[in-house]
């Protein structure tokens, strides 16, 4: 049974609460976002407007995932999946996000049935072209999550910002862009390549043959350059805000004083080192290769081309 039409009071409150929630999520302010979702729940639940409520809850738990509150995200996403129809986009989103939570925990076997649900559902996205595009993008996302978070607390090295900058200089002087991707891939531990092979192979098995053949094979996916590309793309989820947010120190210095100051002070190396340390990634050659690629592109181009998309954006494509 469809819920009744929203009352005028509900409409007025939604015009206030939903934009505030969007801002809180953009600012990664989880406590404010959580309070706003409670207000939305009190507003929408009594009249049975669950679809609109779950949309907001999915966004809240995606934020929880991004700030590494994985247990909160897992509990919430499980709850969302339990109360919405399995043939809805809300269910598809919650399932995809829950799979990502498990990939970040290296719980591959828990992620697999969720990956299968996402990739074999032909009902939610009606357009074959849009469905194919979504699958390509979500497989990329699964691969990136597997690659990045399997690097946590593995083969950690002790090195300073100065040592990192020295390594960056050597790479920039001796390698082109393609070679840097290969160097980056070579710096990745075999453990990560094994997991990437497993997740990519499993994802491909869920696709129709025509879609499967359009993607790299698992063997190709773990070649050094391909791994380097995957890790570089995954790194944006950790470093983008520190480099590109208009309120970040680097962005303000770059906007005011130009790129020369950024380079001379080693701001980018410092930011990447700090972001990776925060999640437990400490590999000098890997970090140096990523910094070198950012410098090859230039900060402005990097920020334009590498803004992370969230899963709620993918569904609307």
GROMACS .gro file of C-alpha atoms in nm:
model
  317
    1UNK     CA    1   0.000   0.000   0.000
    2UNK     CA    2   0.132   0.342  -0.094
    3UNK     CA    3   0.180   0.592   0.189
    4UNK     CA    4  -0.042   0.901   0.191
    5UNK     CA    5   0.070   1.220   0.023
    6UNK     CA    6   0.314   1.427   0.223
    7UNK     CA    7   0.144   1.693   0.431
    8UNK     CA    8   0.238   2.058   0.390
    9UNK     CA    9   0.411   2.045   0.728
   10UNK     CA   10   0.619   1.746   0.615
   11UNK     CA   11   0.708   1.917   0.288
   12UNK     CA   12   0.826   2.231   0.468
   13UNK     CA   13   1.034   2.031   0.714
   14UNK     CA   14   1.188   1.820   0.437
   15UNK     CA   15   1.294   2.137   0.252
   16UNK     CA   16   1.496   2.225   0.561
   17UNK     CA   17   1.621   1.885   0.681
   18UNK     CA   18   1.728   1.720   0.353
   19UNK     CA   19   1.955   2.007   0.235
   20UNK     CA   20   2.109   2.021   0.582
   21UNK     CA   21   2.178   1.649   0.562
   22UNK     CA   22   2.343   1.691   0.223
   23UNK     CA   23   2.573   1.960   0.366
   24UNK     CA   24   2.658   1.752   0.675
   25UNK     CA   25   2.749   1.454   0.458
   26UNK     CA   26   2.957   1.672   0.227
   27UNK     CA   27   3.141   1.804   0.535
   28UNK     CA   28   3.181   1.448   0.669
   29UNK     CA   29   3.007   1.560   0.988
   30UNK     CA   30   2.867   1.228   1.104
   31UNK     CA   31   2.719   1.341   1.435
   32UNK     CA   32   2.516   1.619   1.269
   33UNK     CA   33   2.412   1.387   0.985
   34UNK     CA   34   2.299   1.123   1.235
   35UNK     CA   35   2.090   1.377   1.428
   36UNK     CA   36   1.927   1.497   1.106
   37UNK     CA   37   1.838   1.142   1.007
   38UNK     CA   38   1.672   1.092   1.346
   39UNK     CA   39   1.465   1.405   1.276
   40UNK     CA   40   1.375   1.269   0.932
   41UNK     CA   41   1.276   0.938   1.085
   42UNK     CA   42   1.048   1.109   1.334
   43UNK     CA   43   0.894   1.303   1.046
   44UNK     CA   44   0.851   1.024   0.790
   45UNK     CA   45   0.814   0.696   0.977
   46UNK     CA   46   0.471   0.764   1.137
   47UNK     CA   47   0.314   0.810   0.790
   48UNK     CA   48   0.497   0.517   0.629
   49UNK     CA   49   0.721   0.717   0.394
   50UNK     CA   50   0.997   0.457   0.422
   51UNK     CA   51   1.145   0.501   0.075
   52UNK     CA   52   1.241   0.862   0.136
   53UNK     CA   53   1.368   0.775   0.483
   54UNK     CA   54   1.586   0.487   0.360
   55UNK     CA   55   1.736   0.715   0.094
   56UNK     CA   56   1.865   0.936   0.373
   57UNK     CA   57   1.976   0.640   0.582
   58UNK     CA   58   2.173   0.493   0.292
   59UNK     CA   59   2.356   0.824   0.260
   60UNK     CA   60   2.425   0.830   0.633
   61UNK     CA   61   2.572   0.479   0.631
   62UNK     CA   62   2.778   0.554   0.322
   63UNK     CA   63   2.930   0.839   0.521
   64UNK     CA   64   2.992   0.600   0.812
   65UNK     CA   65   3.176   0.373   0.570
   66UNK     CA   66   3.390   0.661   0.440
   67UNK     CA   67   3.495   0.773   0.789
   68UNK     CA   68   3.583   0.413   0.881
   69UNK     CA   69   3.289   0.358   1.116
   70UNK     CA   70   3.244   0.019   0.957
   71UNK     CA   71   3.050  -0.152   1.236
   72UNK     CA   72   2.794   0.130   1.235
   73UNK     CA   73   2.769   0.113   0.856
   74UNK     CA   74   2.727  -0.266   0.855
   75UNK     CA   75   2.451  -0.263   1.118
   76UNK     CA   76   2.265   0.017   0.943
   77UNK     CA   77   2.293  -0.127   0.593
   78UNK     CA   78   2.175  -0.469   0.711
   79UNK     CA   79   1.875  -0.298   0.869
   80UNK     CA   80   1.800  -0.104   0.549
   81UNK     CA   81   1.818  -0.419   0.338
   82UNK     CA   82   1.572  -0.590   0.571
   83UNK     CA   83   1.296  -0.331   0.527
   84UNK     CA   84   1.302  -0.252   0.153
   85UNK     CA   85   1.199  -0.458  -0.148
   86UNK     CA   86   1.492  -0.649  -0.301
   87UNK     CA   87   1.396  -0.524  -0.647
   88UNK     CA   88   1.453  -0.157  -0.567
   89UNK     CA   89   1.747   0.075  -0.619
   90UNK     CA   90   1.761   0.141  -0.246
   91UNK     CA   91   1.821  -0.230  -0.186
   92UNK     CA   92   2.083  -0.241  -0.464
   93UNK     CA   93   2.265   0.056  -0.308
   94UNK     CA   94   2.254  -0.086   0.044
   95UNK     CA   95   2.380  -0.423  -0.085
   96UNK     CA   96   2.666  -0.262  -0.279
   97UNK     CA   97   2.769  -0.054   0.022
   98UNK     CA   98   2.756  -0.357   0.252
   99UNK     CA   99   2.979  -0.550   0.011
  100UNK     CA  100   3.227  -0.261   0.021
  101UNK     CA  101   3.225  -0.266   0.401
  102UNK     CA  102   3.327  -0.632   0.398
  103UNK     CA  103   3.591  -0.574   0.130
  104UNK     CA  104   3.744  -0.306   0.353
  105UNK     CA  105   3.763  -0.565   0.630
  106UNK     CA  106   3.913  -0.824   0.392
  107UNK     CA  107   3.608  -1.041   0.458
  108UNK     CA  108   3.597  -1.158   0.097
  109UNK     CA  109   3.368  -1.456   0.159
  110UNK     CA  110   3.110  -1.232   0.328
  111UNK     CA  111   3.130  -0.987   0.039
  112UNK     CA  112   3.087  -1.247  -0.237
  113UNK     CA  113   2.713  -1.323  -0.204
  114UNK     CA  114   2.645  -0.948  -0.191
  115UNK     CA  115   2.857  -0.888  -0.503
  116UNK     CA  116   2.659  -1.163  -0.675
  117UNK     CA  117   2.328  -1.002  -0.579
  118UNK     CA  118   2.441  -0.667  -0.717
  119UNK     CA  119   2.576  -0.800  -1.046
  120UNK     CA  120   2.300  -1.050  -1.127
  121UNK     CA  121   2.001  -0.826  -1.059
  122UNK     CA  122   1.845  -0.746  -1.397
  123UNK     CA  123   1.528  -0.594  -1.253
  124UNK     CA  124   1.628  -0.277  -1.071
  125UNK     CA  125   1.795  -0.089  -1.357
  126UNK     CA  126   1.560  -0.128  -1.653
  127UNK     CA  127   1.783   0.004  -1.931
  128UNK     CA  128   2.034  -0.258  -2.053
  129UNK     CA  129   2.286   0.014  -2.143
  130UNK     CA  130   2.259   0.184  -1.803
  131UNK     CA  131   2.273  -0.151  -1.624
  132UNK     CA  132   2.589  -0.247  -1.813
  133UNK     CA  133   2.753   0.086  -1.727
  134UNK     CA  134   2.659   0.051  -1.361
  135UNK     CA  135   2.811  -0.296  -1.348
  136UNK     CA  136   3.137  -0.176  -1.503
  137UNK     CA  137   3.161   0.105  -1.250
  138UNK     CA  138   3.068  -0.100  -0.946
  139UNK     CA  139   3.320  -0.372  -1.040
  140UNK     CA  140   3.586  -0.100  -1.062
  141UNK     CA  141   3.479   0.018  -0.719
  142UNK     CA  142   3.495  -0.334  -0.573
  143UNK     CA  143   3.846  -0.375  -0.719
  144UNK     CA  144   3.962  -0.040  -0.586
  145UNK     CA  145   3.833  -0.111  -0.236
  146UNK     CA  146   4.002  -0.452  -0.239
  147UNK     CA  147   4.332  -0.304  -0.355
  148UNK     CA  148   4.348  -0.008  -0.120
  149UNK     CA  149   4.230  -0.160   0.205
  150UNK     CA  150   4.431  -0.481   0.167
  151UNK     CA  151   4.739  -0.257   0.190
  152UNK     CA  152   4.658  -0.156   0.548
  153UNK     CA  153   4.922  -0.256   0.801
  154UNK     CA  154   5.111  -0.468   0.545
  155UNK     CA  155   5.488  -0.435   0.484
  156UNK     CA  156   5.502  -0.100   0.666
  157UNK     CA  157   5.826   0.096   0.639
  158UNK     CA  158   5.962   0.383   0.845
  159UNK     CA  159   6.054   0.687   0.634
  160UNK     CA  160   6.041   1.065   0.655
  161UNK     CA  161   5.879   1.323   0.429
  162UNK     CA  162   6.227   1.417   0.306
  163UNK     CA  163   6.305   1.057   0.212
  164UNK     CA  164   5.973   1.035   0.033
  165UNK     CA  165   6.040   1.354  -0.162
  166UNK     CA  166   6.381   1.224  -0.265
  167UNK     CA  167   6.220   0.906  -0.399
  168UNK     CA  168   5.958   1.113  -0.584
  169UNK     CA  169   6.235   1.315  -0.749
  170UNK     CA  170   6.412   1.001  -0.870
  171UNK     CA  171   6.089   0.865  -1.021
  172UNK     CA  172   6.005   1.191  -1.199
  173UNK     CA  173   6.353   1.218  -1.349
  174UNK     CA  174   6.367   0.863  -1.481
  175UNK     CA  175   6.012   0.748  -1.567
  176UNK     CA  176   5.721   0.847  -1.788
  177UNK     CA  177   5.357   0.814  -1.678
  178UNK     CA  178   5.318   0.457  -1.803
  179UNK     CA  179   5.637   0.348  -1.630
  180UNK     CA  180   5.527   0.507  -1.302
  181UNK     CA  181   5.204   0.305  -1.307
  182UNK     CA  182   5.416  -0.009  -1.356
  183UNK     CA  183   5.646   0.091  -1.069
  184UNK     CA  184   5.343   0.148  -0.851
  185UNK     CA  185   5.207  -0.196  -0.940
  186UNK     CA  186   5.540  -0.361  -0.862
  187UNK     CA  187   5.539  -0.200  -0.515
  188UNK     CA  188   5.210  -0.371  -0.425
  189UNK     CA  189   5.244  -0.689  -0.213
  190UNK     CA  190   5.143  -1.025  -0.356
  191UNK     CA  191   4.874  -1.051  -0.092
  192UNK     CA  192   4.691  -0.757  -0.251
  193UNK     CA  193   4.731  -0.900  -0.600
  194UNK     CA  194   4.592  -1.233  -0.484
  195UNK     CA  195   4.281  -1.068  -0.334
  196UNK     CA  196   4.236  -0.849  -0.641
  197UNK     CA  197   4.252  -1.157  -0.864
  198UNK     CA  198   3.995  -1.336  -0.646
  199UNK     CA  199   3.744  -1.050  -0.630
  200UNK     CA  200   3.776  -0.960  -0.998
  201UNK     CA  201   3.743  -1.323  -1.106
  202UNK     CA  202   3.435  -1.367  -0.889
  203UNK     CA  203   3.276  -1.047  -1.023
  204UNK     CA  204   3.335  -1.149  -1.385
  205UNK     CA  205   3.168  -1.485  -1.327
  206UNK     CA  206   2.844  -1.306  -1.243
  207UNK     CA  207   2.827  -1.121  -1.577
  208UNK     CA  208   2.679  -1.224  -1.912
  209UNK     CA  209   2.955  -1.339  -2.149
  210UNK     CA  210   2.944  -1.025  -2.368
  211UNK     CA  211   2.995  -0.799  -2.066
  212UNK     CA  212   3.260  -1.029  -1.921
  213UNK     CA  213   3.466  -1.024  -2.241
  214UNK     CA  214   3.470  -0.642  -2.242
  215UNK     CA  215   3.666  -0.635  -1.915
  216UNK     CA  216   4.027  -0.736  -1.838
  217UNK     CA  217   4.070  -1.100  -1.741
  218UNK     CA  218   4.178  -1.175  -1.382
  219UNK     CA  219   4.526  -1.253  -1.517
  220UNK     CA  220   4.544  -0.916  -1.692
  221UNK     CA  221   4.404  -0.738  -1.387
  222UNK     CA  222   4.705  -0.831  -1.174
  223UNK     CA  223   4.974  -0.728  -1.422
  224UNK     CA  224   5.190  -0.456  -1.270
  225UNK     CA  225   5.065  -0.162  -1.476
  226UNK     CA  226   4.699  -0.261  -1.433
  227UNK     CA  227   4.747  -0.298  -1.057
  228UNK     CA  228   4.915   0.042  -1.052
  229UNK     CA  229   4.617   0.199  -1.229
  230UNK     CA  230   4.375   0.037  -0.983
  231UNK     CA  231   4.570   0.147  -0.675
  232UNK     CA  232   4.610   0.502  -0.806
  233UNK     CA  233   4.236   0.527  -0.868
  234UNK     CA  234   4.161   0.382  -0.526
  235UNK     CA  235   4.391   0.630  -0.349
  236UNK     CA  236   4.164   0.922  -0.434
  237UNK     CA  237   3.914   0.799  -0.173
  238UNK     CA  238   4.177   0.867   0.093
  239UNK     CA  239   4.371   1.170  -0.032
  240UNK     CA  240   4.128   1.375  -0.242
  241UNK     CA  241   3.988   1.596   0.034
  242UNK     CA  242   4.333   1.678   0.171
  243UNK     CA  243   4.453   1.789  -0.172
  244UNK     CA  244   4.144   1.933  -0.338
  245UNK     CA  245   3.896   2.054  -0.078
  246UNK     CA  246   3.872   2.435  -0.097
  247UNK     CA  247   3.914   2.451   0.281
  248UNK     CA  248   4.230   2.236   0.282
  249UNK     CA  249   4.568   2.396   0.353
  250UNK     CA  250   4.713   2.281   0.020
  251UNK     CA  251   4.427   2.422  -0.187
  252UNK     CA  252   4.445   2.758  -0.009
  253UNK     CA  253   4.825   2.782  -0.053
  254UNK     CA  254   4.800   2.678  -0.419
  255UNK     CA  255   4.517   2.923  -0.490
  256UNK     CA  256   4.702   3.209  -0.319
  257UNK     CA  257   5.067   3.146  -0.405
  258UNK     CA  258   5.069   2.907  -0.699
  259UNK     CA  259   5.212   2.563  -0.764
  260UNK     CA  260   5.576   2.659  -0.713
  261UNK     CA  261   5.525   2.705  -0.339
  262UNK     CA  262   5.335   2.376  -0.316
  263UNK     CA  263   5.628   2.193  -0.476
  264UNK     CA  264   5.906   2.369  -0.286
  265UNK     CA  265   5.744   2.301   0.052
  266UNK     CA  266   5.657   1.940  -0.026
  267UNK     CA  267   5.291   1.988   0.062
  268UNK     CA  268   5.168   1.706  -0.159
  269UNK     CA  269   5.418   1.454  -0.023
  270UNK     CA  270   5.323   1.554   0.331
  271UNK     CA  271   4.951   1.522   0.263
  272UNK     CA  272   4.977   1.182   0.097
  273UNK     CA  273   5.207   1.052   0.371
  274UNK     CA  274   4.969   1.174   0.642
  275UNK     CA  275   4.656   1.032   0.477
  276UNK     CA  276   4.814   0.692   0.421
  277UNK     CA  277   4.955   0.682   0.773
  278UNK     CA  278   4.605   0.749   0.907
  279UNK     CA  279   4.474   0.427   0.756
  280UNK     CA  280   4.787   0.221   0.814
  281UNK     CA  281   4.955   0.228   0.472
  282UNK     CA  282   5.329   0.288   0.496
  283UNK     CA  283   5.516   0.187   0.180
  284UNK     CA  284   5.767   0.439   0.046
  285UNK     CA  285   5.778   0.337  -0.320
  286UNK     CA  286   5.400   0.307  -0.338
  287UNK     CA  287   5.349   0.651  -0.180
  288UNK     CA  288   5.623   0.808  -0.392
  289UNK     CA  289   5.473   0.670  -0.712
  290UNK     CA  290   5.132   0.817  -0.629
  291UNK     CA  291   5.284   1.157  -0.547
  292UNK     CA  292   5.483   1.146  -0.872
  293UNK     CA  293   5.168   1.076  -1.075
  294UNK     CA  294   4.984   1.365  -0.910
  295UNK     CA  295   5.274   1.595  -0.997
  296UNK     CA  296   5.280   1.462  -1.355
  297UNK     CA  297   4.912   1.553  -1.396
  298UNK     CA  298   4.930   1.877  -1.199
  299UNK     CA  299   4.714   1.942  -0.895
  300UNK     CA  300   4.438   2.124  -1.082
  301UNK     CA  301   4.391   1.848  -1.340
  302UNK     CA  302   4.414   1.579  -1.072
  303UNK     CA  303   4.139   1.745  -0.867
  304UNK     CA  304   3.909   1.786  -1.165
  305UNK     CA  305   3.949   1.431  -1.295
  306UNK     CA  306   3.972   1.234  -0.973
  307UNK     CA  307   3.687   1.349  -0.752
  308UNK     CA  308   3.550   1.030  -0.591
  309UNK     CA  309   3.192   0.950  -0.684
  310UNK     CA  310   2.966   0.805  -0.421
  311UNK     CA  311   2.738   0.512  -0.479
  312UNK     CA  312   2.429   0.729  -0.459
  313UNK     CA  313   2.558   0.911  -0.769
  314UNK     CA  314   2.615   0.588  -0.963
  315UNK     CA  315   2.252   0.487  -0.935
  316UNK     CA  316   2.130   0.795  -1.118
  317UNK     CA  317   2.341   0.747  -1.428
   0.00000   0.00000   0.00000
